[in-house]
PDB file of C-alpha atoms in Angstrom:
ATOM      1  CA  ALA D 221     -13.451 -21.283  -7.100  1.00  0.00           C
ATOM      2  CA  GLN D 222     -10.134 -19.203  -8.345  1.00  0.00           C
ATOM      3  CA  SER D 223      -6.674 -20.434  -8.404  1.00  0.00           C
ATOM      4  CA  VAL D 224      -3.388 -19.446  -9.031  1.00  0.00           C
ATOM      5  CA  THR D 225      -0.656 -21.963  -9.889  1.00  0.00           C
ATOM      6  CA  GLN D 226       3.259 -21.116  -9.931  1.00  0.00           C
ATOM      7  CA  PRO D 227       4.964 -24.157 -11.446  1.00  0.00           C
ATOM      8  CA  ASP D 228       8.395 -23.110 -10.427  1.00  0.00           C
ATOM      9  CA  ILE D 229       8.984 -23.461  -6.767  1.00  0.00           C
ATOM     10  CA  HIS D 230      12.788 -22.193  -7.265  1.00  0.00           C
ATOM     11  CA  ILE D 231      14.594 -20.494 -10.127  1.00  0.00           C
ATOM     12  CA  THR D 232      18.206 -19.617  -9.949  1.00  0.00           C
ATOM     13  CA  VAL D 233      19.772 -17.068 -12.639  1.00  0.00           C
ATOM     14  CA  SER D 234      23.055 -15.348 -13.034  1.00  0.00           C
ATOM     15  CA  GLU D 235      23.335 -11.885 -12.371  1.00  0.00           C
ATOM     16  CA  GLY D 236      22.514  -9.916 -15.825  1.00  0.00           C
ATOM     17  CA  ALA D 237      20.873 -12.715 -17.150  1.00  0.00           C
ATOM     18  CA  SER D 238      16.938 -12.517 -18.135  1.00  0.00           C
ATOM     19  CA  LEU D 239      14.152 -13.803 -15.842  1.00  0.00           C
ATOM     20  CA  GLU D 240      10.776 -15.368 -16.640  1.00  0.00           C
ATOM     21  CA  LEU D 241       8.236 -16.370 -13.883  1.00  0.00           C
ATOM     22  CA  ARG D 242       5.141 -18.341 -14.930  1.00  0.00           C
ATOM     23  CA  CYS D 243       1.763 -17.879 -13.363  1.00  0.00           C
ATOM     24  CA  ASN D 244      -1.470 -19.917 -14.781  1.00  0.00           C
ATOM     25  CA  TYR D 245      -4.911 -18.386 -13.022  1.00  0.00           C
ATOM     26  CA  SER D 246      -8.132 -20.049 -12.977  1.00  0.00           C
ATOM     27  CA  TYR D 247     -11.258 -17.814 -12.766  1.00  0.00           C
ATOM     28  CA  GLY D 248     -14.654 -17.728 -14.250  1.00  0.00           C
ATOM     29  CA  ALA D 249     -14.765 -13.977 -14.888  1.00  0.00           C
ATOM     30  CA  THR D 250     -12.205 -11.506 -15.984  1.00  0.00           C
ATOM     31  CA  PRO D 251      -9.685 -11.456 -13.833  1.00  0.00           C
ATOM     32  CA  TYR D 252      -7.622  -8.526 -12.036  1.00  0.00           C
ATOM     33  CA  LEU D 253      -4.165  -9.927 -11.566  1.00  0.00           C
ATOM     34  CA  PHE D 254      -1.263  -8.927  -9.401  1.00  0.00           C
ATOM     35  CA  TRP D 255       2.294  -9.570  -9.025  1.00  0.00           C
ATOM     36  CA  TYR D 256       4.066  -9.031  -5.576  1.00  0.00           C
ATOM     37  CA  VAL D 257       7.664  -9.668  -4.402  1.00  0.00           C
ATOM     38  CA  GLN D 258       8.827 -10.461  -0.750  1.00  0.00           C
ATOM     39  CA  SER D 259      12.008  -9.726   0.190  1.00  0.00           C
ATOM     40  CA  PRO D 260      13.390 -11.709   3.389  1.00  0.00           C
ATOM     41  CA  GLY D 261      11.743 -10.619   6.566  1.00  0.00           C
ATOM     42  CA  GLN D 262       9.742  -8.149   4.543  1.00  0.00           C
ATOM     43  CA  GLY D 263       5.935  -7.757   3.833  1.00  0.00           C
ATOM     44  CA  LEU D 264       4.615  -7.740   0.114  1.00  0.00           C
ATOM     45  CA  GLN D 265       5.361  -5.024  -2.180  1.00  0.00           C
ATOM     46  CA  LEU D 266       3.316  -4.599  -5.522  1.00  0.00           C
ATOM     47  CA  LEU D 267       5.406  -4.970  -8.849  1.00  0.00           C
ATOM     48  CA  LEU D 268       2.646  -4.677 -11.115  1.00  0.00           C
ATOM     49  CA  LYS D 269      -0.873  -5.135 -11.851  1.00  0.00           C
ATOM     50  CA  TYR D 270      -3.661  -6.009 -14.755  1.00  0.00           C
ATOM     51  CA  PHE D 271      -6.948  -4.609 -14.557  1.00  0.00           C
ATOM     52  CA  SER D 272      -8.141  -4.070 -18.343  1.00  0.00           C
ATOM     53  CA  GLY D 273      -6.654  -2.577 -21.512  1.00  0.00           C
ATOM     54  CA  ASP D 274      -2.921  -3.101 -22.742  1.00  0.00           C
ATOM     55  CA  THR D 275      -2.072  -6.852 -22.149  1.00  0.00           C
ATOM     56  CA  LEU D 276       1.729  -5.884 -21.690  1.00  0.00           C
ATOM     57  CA  VAL D 277       1.930  -3.695 -18.528  1.00  0.00           C
ATOM     58  CA  GLN D 278       5.084  -2.528 -16.700  1.00  0.00           C
ATOM     59  CA  GLY D 279       5.990  -2.287 -13.345  1.00  0.00           C
ATOM     60  CA  ILE D 280       8.432  -1.022 -10.855  1.00  0.00           C
ATOM     61  CA  LYS D 281      12.067  -2.198 -10.677  1.00  0.00           C
ATOM     62  CA  GLY D 282      12.139  -2.930 -14.668  1.00  0.00           C
ATOM     63  CA  PHE D 283       9.332  -5.656 -14.515  1.00  0.00           C
ATOM     64  CA  GLU D 284       6.906  -6.249 -17.076  1.00  0.00           C
ATOM     65  CA  ALA D 285       4.035  -8.990 -17.292  1.00  0.00           C
ATOM     66  CA  GLU D 286       2.094 -10.091 -20.512  1.00  0.00           C
ATOM     67  CA  PHE D 287      -1.784 -11.094 -19.933  1.00  0.00           C
ATOM     68  CA  LYS D 288      -2.886 -14.021 -22.408  1.00  0.00           C
ATOM     69  CA  ARG D 289      -6.307 -14.826 -22.057  1.00  0.00           C
ATOM     70  CA  SER D 290      -6.052 -17.735 -24.411  1.00  0.00           C
ATOM     71  CA  GLN D 291      -3.425 -19.457 -21.970  1.00  0.00           C
ATOM     72  CA  SER D 292      -4.786 -18.213 -18.961  1.00  0.00           C
ATOM     73  CA  SER D 293      -1.291 -16.829 -17.946  1.00  0.00           C
ATOM     74  CA  PHE D 294       0.267 -13.909 -16.648  1.00  0.00           C
ATOM     75  CA  ASN D 295       4.014 -14.103 -16.595  1.00  0.00           C
ATOM     76  CA  LEU D 296       6.598 -11.997 -15.150  1.00  0.00           C
ATOM     77  CA  ARG D 297       9.722 -11.029 -17.038  1.00  0.00           C
ATOM     78  CA  LYS D 298      13.023  -8.888 -16.393  1.00  0.00           C
ATOM     79  CA  PRO D 299      15.305  -8.104 -19.374  1.00  0.00           C
ATOM     80  CA  SER D 300      18.333  -8.184 -16.877  1.00  0.00           C
ATOM     81  CA  VAL D 301      18.364  -9.302 -13.363  1.00  0.00           C
ATOM     82  CA  HIS D 302      20.268  -7.650 -10.393  1.00  0.00           C
ATOM     83  CA  TRP D 303      21.367  -9.300  -7.339  1.00  0.00           C
ATOM     84  CA  SER D 304      18.992  -7.450  -5.250  1.00  0.00           C
ATOM     85  CA  ASP D 305      16.040  -9.119  -7.364  1.00  0.00           C
ATOM     86  CA  ALA D 306      16.703 -12.378  -5.127  1.00  0.00           C
ATOM     87  CA  ALA D 307      13.437 -12.625  -3.144  1.00  0.00           C
ATOM     88  CA  GLU D 308      10.049 -14.608  -3.345  1.00  0.00           C
ATOM     89  CA  TYR D 309       7.478 -13.549  -6.129  1.00  0.00           C
ATOM     90  CA  PHE D 310       3.850 -14.070  -5.907  1.00  0.00           C
ATOM     91  CA  CYS D 311       1.073 -14.277  -8.678  1.00  0.00           C
ATOM     92  CA  ALA D 312      -2.219 -13.296  -7.279  1.00  0.00           C
ATOM     93  CA  VAL D 313      -5.863 -13.129  -8.547  1.00  0.00           C
ATOM     94  CA  GLY D 314      -8.245 -10.515  -7.430  1.00  0.00           C
ATOM     95  CA  ALA D 315     -11.738 -12.341  -6.743  1.00  0.00           C
ATOM     96  CA  GLY D 316     -14.951 -11.867  -4.840  1.00  0.00           C
ATOM     97  CA  ALA D 317     -17.656  -9.678  -6.049  1.00  0.00           C
ATOM     98  CA  ALA D 318     -15.936  -6.844  -5.691  1.00  0.00           C
ATOM     99  CA  GLY D 319     -12.295  -8.044  -6.457  1.00  0.00           C
ATOM    100  CA  ASN D 320     -11.283  -7.651  -2.997  1.00  0.00           C
ATOM    101  CA  LYS D 321     -10.095 -10.961  -2.100  1.00  0.00           C
ATOM    102  CA  LEU D 322      -6.569 -11.863  -3.044  1.00  0.00           C
ATOM    103  CA  THR D 323      -5.872 -15.912  -3.983  1.00  0.00           C
ATOM    104  CA  PHE D 324      -2.127 -16.209  -4.132  1.00  0.00           C
ATOM    105  CA  GLY D 325      -0.119 -18.768  -5.877  1.00  0.00           C
ATOM    106  CA  GLY D 326       2.245 -20.987  -3.933  1.00  0.00           C
ATOM    107  CA  GLY D 327       5.299 -18.376  -4.885  1.00  0.00           C
ATOM    108  CA  THR D 328       8.790 -18.668  -6.654  1.00  0.00           C
ATOM    109  CA  ARG D 329      11.973 -18.298  -5.030  1.00  0.00           C
ATOM    110  CA  VAL D 330      14.755 -16.686  -7.197  1.00  0.00           C
ATOM    111  CA  LEU D 331      18.137 -16.844  -6.488  1.00  0.00           C
ATOM    112  CA  VAL D 332      20.637 -14.788  -8.511  1.00  0.00           C
ATOM    113  CA  LYS D 333      24.419 -16.089  -8.756  1.00  0.00           C
ATOM    114  CA  PRO D 334      27.069 -13.500  -9.163  1.00  0.00           C
TER     115      PRO D 334
ATOM    116  CA  ASP V  84       7.831   1.341   3.627  1.00  0.00           C
ATOM    117  CA  SER V  85       4.129   0.781   2.752  1.00  0.00           C
ATOM    118  CA  GLY V  86       2.686   3.068   5.205  1.00  0.00           C
ATOM    119  CA  VAL V  87       0.832   0.016   6.889  1.00  0.00           C
ATOM    120  CA  THR V  88       1.984  -0.514  10.520  1.00  0.00           C
ATOM    121  CA  GLN V  89       1.717  -3.853  12.333  1.00  0.00           C
ATOM    122  CA  THR V  90       2.354  -4.811  16.204  1.00  0.00           C
ATOM    123  CA  PRO V  91       3.733  -6.579  17.579  1.00  0.00           C
ATOM    124  CA  LYS V  92       6.259  -7.762  15.154  1.00  0.00           C
ATOM    125  CA  HIS V  93       6.822 -11.093  16.785  1.00  0.00           C
ATOM    126  CA  LEU V  94       4.944 -12.880  19.424  1.00  0.00           C
ATOM    127  CA  ILE V  95       5.880 -16.107  21.067  1.00  0.00           C
ATOM    128  CA  THR V  96       2.947 -17.990  23.224  1.00  0.00           C
ATOM    129  CA  ALA V  97       1.722 -21.251  24.276  1.00  0.00           C
ATOM    130  CA  THR V  98      -1.208 -23.300  23.069  1.00  0.00           C
ATOM    131  CA  GLY V  99      -4.495 -22.373  24.297  1.00  0.00           C
ATOM    132  CA  GLN V 100      -3.883 -18.815  24.547  1.00  0.00           C
ATOM    133  CA  ARG V 101      -5.267 -15.797  23.088  1.00  0.00           C
ATOM    134  CA  VAL V 102      -3.629 -13.007  21.578  1.00  0.00           C
ATOM    135  CA  THR V 103      -4.263  -9.624  19.409  1.00  0.00           C
ATOM    136  CA  LEU V 104      -2.766  -8.422  16.559  1.00  0.00           C
ATOM    137  CA  ARG V 105      -3.142  -4.949  15.460  1.00  0.00           C
ATOM    138  CA  CYS V 106      -2.878  -3.179  12.276  1.00  0.00           C
ATOM    139  CA  SER V 107      -2.780   0.593  11.306  1.00  0.00           C
ATOM    140  CA  PRO V 108      -3.590   0.991   7.731  1.00  0.00           C
ATOM    141  CA  ARG V 109      -2.182   3.756   5.497  1.00  0.00           C
ATOM    142  CA  SER V 110      -3.646   7.407   5.712  1.00  0.00           C
ATOM    143  CA  GLY V 111      -7.032   7.507   3.924  1.00  0.00           C
ATOM    144  CA  ASP V 112      -7.664   3.895   3.321  1.00  0.00           C
ATOM    145  CA  LEU V 113     -10.676   2.709   4.570  1.00  0.00           C
ATOM    146  CA  SER V 114     -10.258  -1.237   3.786  1.00  0.00           C
ATOM    147  CA  VAL V 115      -8.180  -3.312   5.663  1.00  0.00           C
ATOM    148  CA  TYR V 116      -7.563  -7.014   4.862  1.00  0.00           C
ATOM    149  CA  TRP V 117      -5.678 -10.012   6.961  1.00  0.00           C
ATOM    150  CA  TYR V 118      -3.724 -12.757   5.346  1.00  0.00           C
ATOM    151  CA  GLN V 119      -2.156 -15.880   6.604  1.00  0.00           C
ATOM    152  CA  GLN V 120       1.138 -16.862   5.571  1.00  0.00           C
ATOM    153  CA  SER V 121       2.627 -20.311   6.419  1.00  0.00           C
ATOM    154  CA  LEU V 122       4.645 -22.959   5.024  1.00  0.00           C
ATOM    155  CA  ASP V 123       1.840 -25.489   4.127  1.00  0.00           C
ATOM    156  CA  GLN V 124      -1.019 -23.191   3.511  1.00  0.00           C
ATOM    157  CA  GLY V 125       0.725 -20.551   1.583  1.00  0.00           C
ATOM    158  CA  LEU V 126      -0.751 -17.045   1.782  1.00  0.00           C
ATOM    159  CA  GLN V 127      -4.321 -17.526   2.492  1.00  0.00           C
ATOM    160  CA  PHE V 128      -6.971 -14.690   2.727  1.00  0.00           C
ATOM    161  CA  LEU V 129      -8.616 -14.438   6.076  1.00  0.00           C
ATOM    162  CA  ILE V 130     -11.188 -11.289   6.221  1.00  0.00           C
ATOM    163  CA  GLN V 131     -11.862  -7.840   5.017  1.00  0.00           C
ATOM    164  CA  TYR V 132     -13.340  -4.840   6.806  1.00  0.00           C
ATOM    165  CA  TYR V 133     -14.209  -1.737   4.871  1.00  0.00           C
ATOM    166  CA  ASN V 134     -15.126   1.275   7.098  1.00  0.00           C
ATOM    167  CA  GLY V 135     -16.028  -0.607  10.308  1.00  0.00           C
ATOM    168  CA  GLU V 136     -17.738  -3.354   8.515  1.00  0.00           C
ATOM    169  CA  GLU V 137     -17.150  -6.793   7.731  1.00  0.00           C
ATOM    170  CA  ARG V 138     -17.059  -6.756   3.887  1.00  0.00           C
ATOM    171  CA  ALA V 139     -15.549 -10.232   2.900  1.00  0.00           C
ATOM    172  CA  LYS V 140     -14.617 -13.587   4.875  1.00  0.00           C
ATOM    173  CA  GLY V 141     -11.989 -16.223   3.423  1.00  0.00           C
ATOM    174  CA  ASN V 142     -10.813 -19.236   5.125  1.00  0.00           C
ATOM    175  CA  ILE V 143     -10.786 -17.809   8.925  1.00  0.00           C
ATOM    176  CA  LEU V 144     -11.399 -20.257  11.897  1.00  0.00           C
ATOM    177  CA  GLU V 145     -14.116 -19.850  14.018  1.00  0.00           C
ATOM    178  CA  ARG V 146     -11.585 -19.294  16.994  1.00  0.00           C
ATOM    179  CA  PHE V 147     -10.308 -16.141  15.107  1.00  0.00           C
ATOM    180  CA  SER V 148     -12.198 -13.157  14.928  1.00  0.00           C
ATOM    181  CA  ALA V 149     -11.288  -9.412  13.720  1.00  0.00           C
ATOM    182  CA  GLN V 150     -12.754  -5.738  14.168  1.00  0.00           C
ATOM    183  CA  GLN V 151     -12.195  -2.317  12.698  1.00  0.00           C
ATOM    184  CA  PHE V 152     -12.534   0.525  14.883  1.00  0.00           C
ATOM    185  CA  PRO V 153     -13.923   4.082  14.158  1.00  0.00           C
ATOM    186  CA  ASP V 154     -10.298   5.414  13.426  1.00  0.00           C
ATOM    187  CA  LEU V 155      -9.784   2.693  11.121  1.00  0.00           C
ATOM    188  CA  HIS V 156      -7.373   0.723  12.737  1.00  0.00           C
ATOM    189  CA  SER V 157      -8.058  -3.228  12.826  1.00  0.00           C
ATOM    190  CA  GLU V 158      -7.318  -6.176  15.271  1.00  0.00           C
ATOM    191  CA  LEU V 159      -7.343  -9.577  14.407  1.00  0.00           C
ATOM    192  CA  ASN V 160      -7.749 -11.939  17.803  1.00  0.00           C
ATOM    193  CA  LEU V 161      -6.761 -15.483  17.900  1.00  0.00           C
ATOM    194  CA  SER V 162      -7.954 -17.580  20.629  1.00  0.00           C
ATOM    195  CA  SER V 163      -7.568 -21.278  21.891  1.00  0.00           C
ATOM    196  CA  LEU V 164      -4.149 -21.210  19.894  1.00  0.00           C
ATOM    197  CA  GLU V 165      -2.807 -24.406  18.314  1.00  0.00           C
ATOM    198  CA  LEU V 166       0.450 -25.335  17.021  1.00  0.00           C
ATOM    199  CA  GLY V 167      -0.543 -25.353  13.713  1.00  0.00           C
ATOM    200  CA  ASP V 168      -1.687 -21.322  14.126  1.00  0.00           C
ATOM    201  CA  SER V 169       1.880 -20.495  13.931  1.00  0.00           C
ATOM    202  CA  ALA V 170       2.512 -18.262  10.736  1.00  0.00           C
ATOM    203  CA  LEU V 171       3.336 -14.760   9.594  1.00  0.00           C
ATOM    204  CA  TYR V 172      -0.012 -12.724   9.804  1.00  0.00           C
ATOM    205  CA  PHE V 173      -0.111  -9.594   7.160  1.00  0.00           C
ATOM    206  CA  CYS V 174      -2.257  -6.918   7.170  1.00  0.00           C
ATOM    207  CA  ALA V 175      -3.144  -4.866   3.888  1.00  0.00           C
ATOM    208  CA  SER V 176      -5.023  -2.012   3.215  1.00  0.00           C
ATOM    209  CA  SER V 177      -6.671  -0.076   0.475  1.00  0.00           C
ATOM    210  CA  VAL V 178      -8.281   2.865  -0.374  1.00  0.00           C
ATOM    211  CA  THR V 179     -11.574   1.534  -1.053  1.00  0.00           C
ATOM    212  CA  GLY V 180     -13.053  -2.083  -0.751  1.00  0.00           C
ATOM    213  CA  GLY V 181     -13.123  -2.916  -4.389  1.00  0.00           C
ATOM    214  CA  TYR V 182     -10.562  -3.090  -7.339  1.00  0.00           C
ATOM    215  CA  ASN V 183      -7.648  -1.397  -5.695  1.00  0.00           C
ATOM    216  CA  GLU V 184      -4.157  -2.428  -5.094  1.00  0.00           C
ATOM    217  CA  GLN V 185      -3.620  -3.710  -1.605  1.00  0.00           C
ATOM    218  CA  PHE V 186      -0.730  -2.256   0.368  1.00  0.00           C
ATOM    219  CA  PHE V 187       0.836  -4.829   2.929  1.00  0.00           C
ATOM    220  CA  GLY V 188       2.319  -4.457   6.518  1.00  0.00           C
ATOM    221  CA  PRO V 189       5.544  -5.961   7.542  1.00  0.00           C
ATOM    222  CA  GLY V 190       3.581  -8.712   9.195  1.00  0.00           C
ATOM    223  CA  THR V 191       3.496 -10.328  12.716  1.00  0.00           C
ATOM    224  CA  ARG V 192       5.146 -13.153  12.966  1.00  0.00           C
ATOM    225  CA  LEU V 193       3.364 -15.539  15.579  1.00  0.00           C
ATOM    226  CA  THR V 194       4.883 -18.532  17.255  1.00  0.00           C
ATOM    227  CA  VAL V 195       3.065 -21.152  19.318  1.00  0.00           C
ATOM    228  CA  LEU V 196       4.736 -23.300  21.335  1.00  0.00           C
TER     229      LEU V 196
END
């Protein structure tokens, strides 16, 4: 069965500093990988996705992620964090016969210091 | 705004009761997914419907059921509610049922007292 691990439950970063969120997955076939962000009281918004091709994917809000098959990782990065990036971030893998079930990691809550 | 709507936004009920959560997918999306987000279980996939038919099932309890209607809106029915069913229930939709981006609604927060 597929699984996703986000090792960091909380991360605190200063505004303007870089951010990296870790994600490791376990899945027997080619993974379909996603990063979602959840702001307080909001639903989930897709930041970026990896289906195939270039292993470095660009997303919205200045985020990017790199797929590393050898490390089973899909880490999310942002060069310079803004206060509005404070939120919870979820990594997910698409599974099932048609990739239709999303299995989510436990999430990483990001706090941004002024 | 994702284009996915969910009603009600909040629901407070008692143990043993039954509730219905409603979801309207984005215009043109044929597939609807239900997820449960709770503190102890995290975000879990419950069930998926595609064009009115059940497509995939996850960790959905037998006390829970769902359906998708001809106009493509979906309802999630939760019965014999227990304290542990208190959670945020998300609906998501996608164009088809396969490898597609899922757009999430704002969720329904269910509190069982």
